[in-house]
Short mmCIF file of C-alpha atoms in Angstrom, two decimals:
data_model
loop_
_atom_site.label_atom_id
_atom_site.label_comp_id
_atom_site.label_asym_id
_atom_site.label_seq_id
_atom_site.Cartn_x
_atom_site.Cartn_y
_atom_site.Cartn_z
CA GLY A 897 -0.07 -5.87 23.10
CA VAL A 898 1.83 -8.43 21.12
CA ARG A 899 4.67 -7.16 18.97
CA LEU A 900 4.95 -8.89 15.62
CA VAL A 901 8.18 -9.14 13.67
CA GLY A 902 8.23 -8.65 9.92
CA SER A 903 7.78 -12.31 8.99
CA GLU A 904 4.79 -12.73 11.30
CA MET A 905 3.16 -9.56 9.96
CA CYS A 906 3.78 -10.78 6.43
CA ILE A 907 2.04 -14.10 7.13
CA ARG A 908 -0.88 -12.50 8.96
CA ASP A 909 -1.40 -9.65 6.50
CA ARG A 910 -1.48 -11.88 3.40
CA LEU A 911 -4.16 -14.08 4.94
CA ILE A 912 -6.21 -11.08 6.09
CA ILE A 913 -6.03 -9.42 2.66
CA LEU A 914 -7.17 -12.59 0.89
CA GLN A 915 -10.01 -13.12 3.35
CA LEU A 916 -11.14 -9.51 2.94
CA LEU A 917 -11.24 -10.12 -0.81
CA GLY A 918 -13.58 -13.05 -0.17
CA ARG A 919 -11.02 -15.72 -1.08
CA THR A 920 -11.10 -19.16 0.46
CA ILE A 921 -7.75 -20.31 1.80
CA THR A 922 -7.06 -23.93 2.62
CA GLN A 923 -4.76 -24.88 5.45
CA ARG A 924 -2.28 -26.30 2.93
CA GLN A 925 -2.27 -23.02 0.99
CA ALA A 926 -1.76 -21.00 4.17
CA LEU A 927 1.17 -23.15 5.26
CA THR A 928 2.74 -23.12 1.79
CA MET A 929 2.36 -19.34 1.62
CA ALA A 930 3.91 -18.92 5.06
CA ILE A 931 6.89 -21.20 4.43
CA SER A 932 7.68 -19.87 0.97
CA GLY A 933 7.29 -16.24 2.05
CA PHE A 934 9.54 -16.75 5.05
CA ALA A 935 12.14 -18.54 2.91
CA VAL A 936 12.21 -15.72 0.36
CA MET A 937 12.49 -13.12 3.12
CA ALA A 938 15.40 -15.00 4.72
CA ILE A 939 17.21 -15.39 1.40
CA TRP A 940 16.53 -11.73 0.54
CA ARG A 941 17.95 -10.51 3.85
CA TYR A 942 20.67 -12.98 4.81
CA GLY A 943 21.61 -14.64 1.54
CA LEU A 944 21.57 -11.70 -0.84
CA GLY A 945 21.73 -8.74 1.53
CA TRP A 946 19.22 -6.84 -0.57
CA HIS A 947 17.11 -5.69 2.39
CA THR A 948 18.92 -2.34 2.32
CA HIS A 949 17.53 -1.69 -1.17
CA LEU A 950 14.02 -3.10 -0.74
CA MET A 951 12.46 -4.13 2.56
CA ASP A 952 12.43 -7.93 2.75
CA LEU A 953 8.75 -7.89 3.68
CA VAL A 954 7.81 -6.91 0.11
CA PRO A 955 9.23 -9.96 -1.73
CA GLY A 956 7.90 -12.19 1.05
CA MET A 957 4.37 -10.79 0.59
CA ILE A 958 4.57 -11.08 -3.19
CA THR A 959 5.79 -14.68 -2.94
CA GLY A 960 2.82 -15.59 -0.76
CA PHE A 961 0.35 -14.11 -3.23
CA VAL A 962 2.05 -15.88 -6.15
CA VAL A 963 1.89 -19.19 -4.28
CA TYR A 964 -1.80 -18.59 -3.56
CA GLY A 965 -2.46 -17.85 -7.23
CA ILE A 966 -0.61 -20.94 -8.44
CA THR A 967 -2.24 -23.28 -5.94
CA SER A 968 -5.70 -21.85 -6.68
CA LEU A 969 -5.20 -22.23 -10.43
CA LYS A 970 -3.91 -25.76 -9.96
CA ALA A 971 -6.99 -26.65 -7.88
CA LYS A 972 -9.34 -25.20 -10.54
CA LEU A 973 -7.62 -27.08 -13.37
CA SER A 974 -7.74 -30.40 -11.52
CA THR A 975 -11.51 -30.25 -10.97
#
């Protein structure tokens, strides 16, 4: 099988969770979620060194969901 690293699992799992909840995800949202989540994970691990206190996957996942929420709200308000 294919072995996924933390950032790839984070990207995949967020999208799967949202799809299971019946949410529609645009390509732009998916890319924004992936980039922002990866950036937060990198900063968490390499910039701040906080990965020893809280696994860097957690803030990356949360960031992706926050980005999804903001972009969805923005889309609703602009229609």
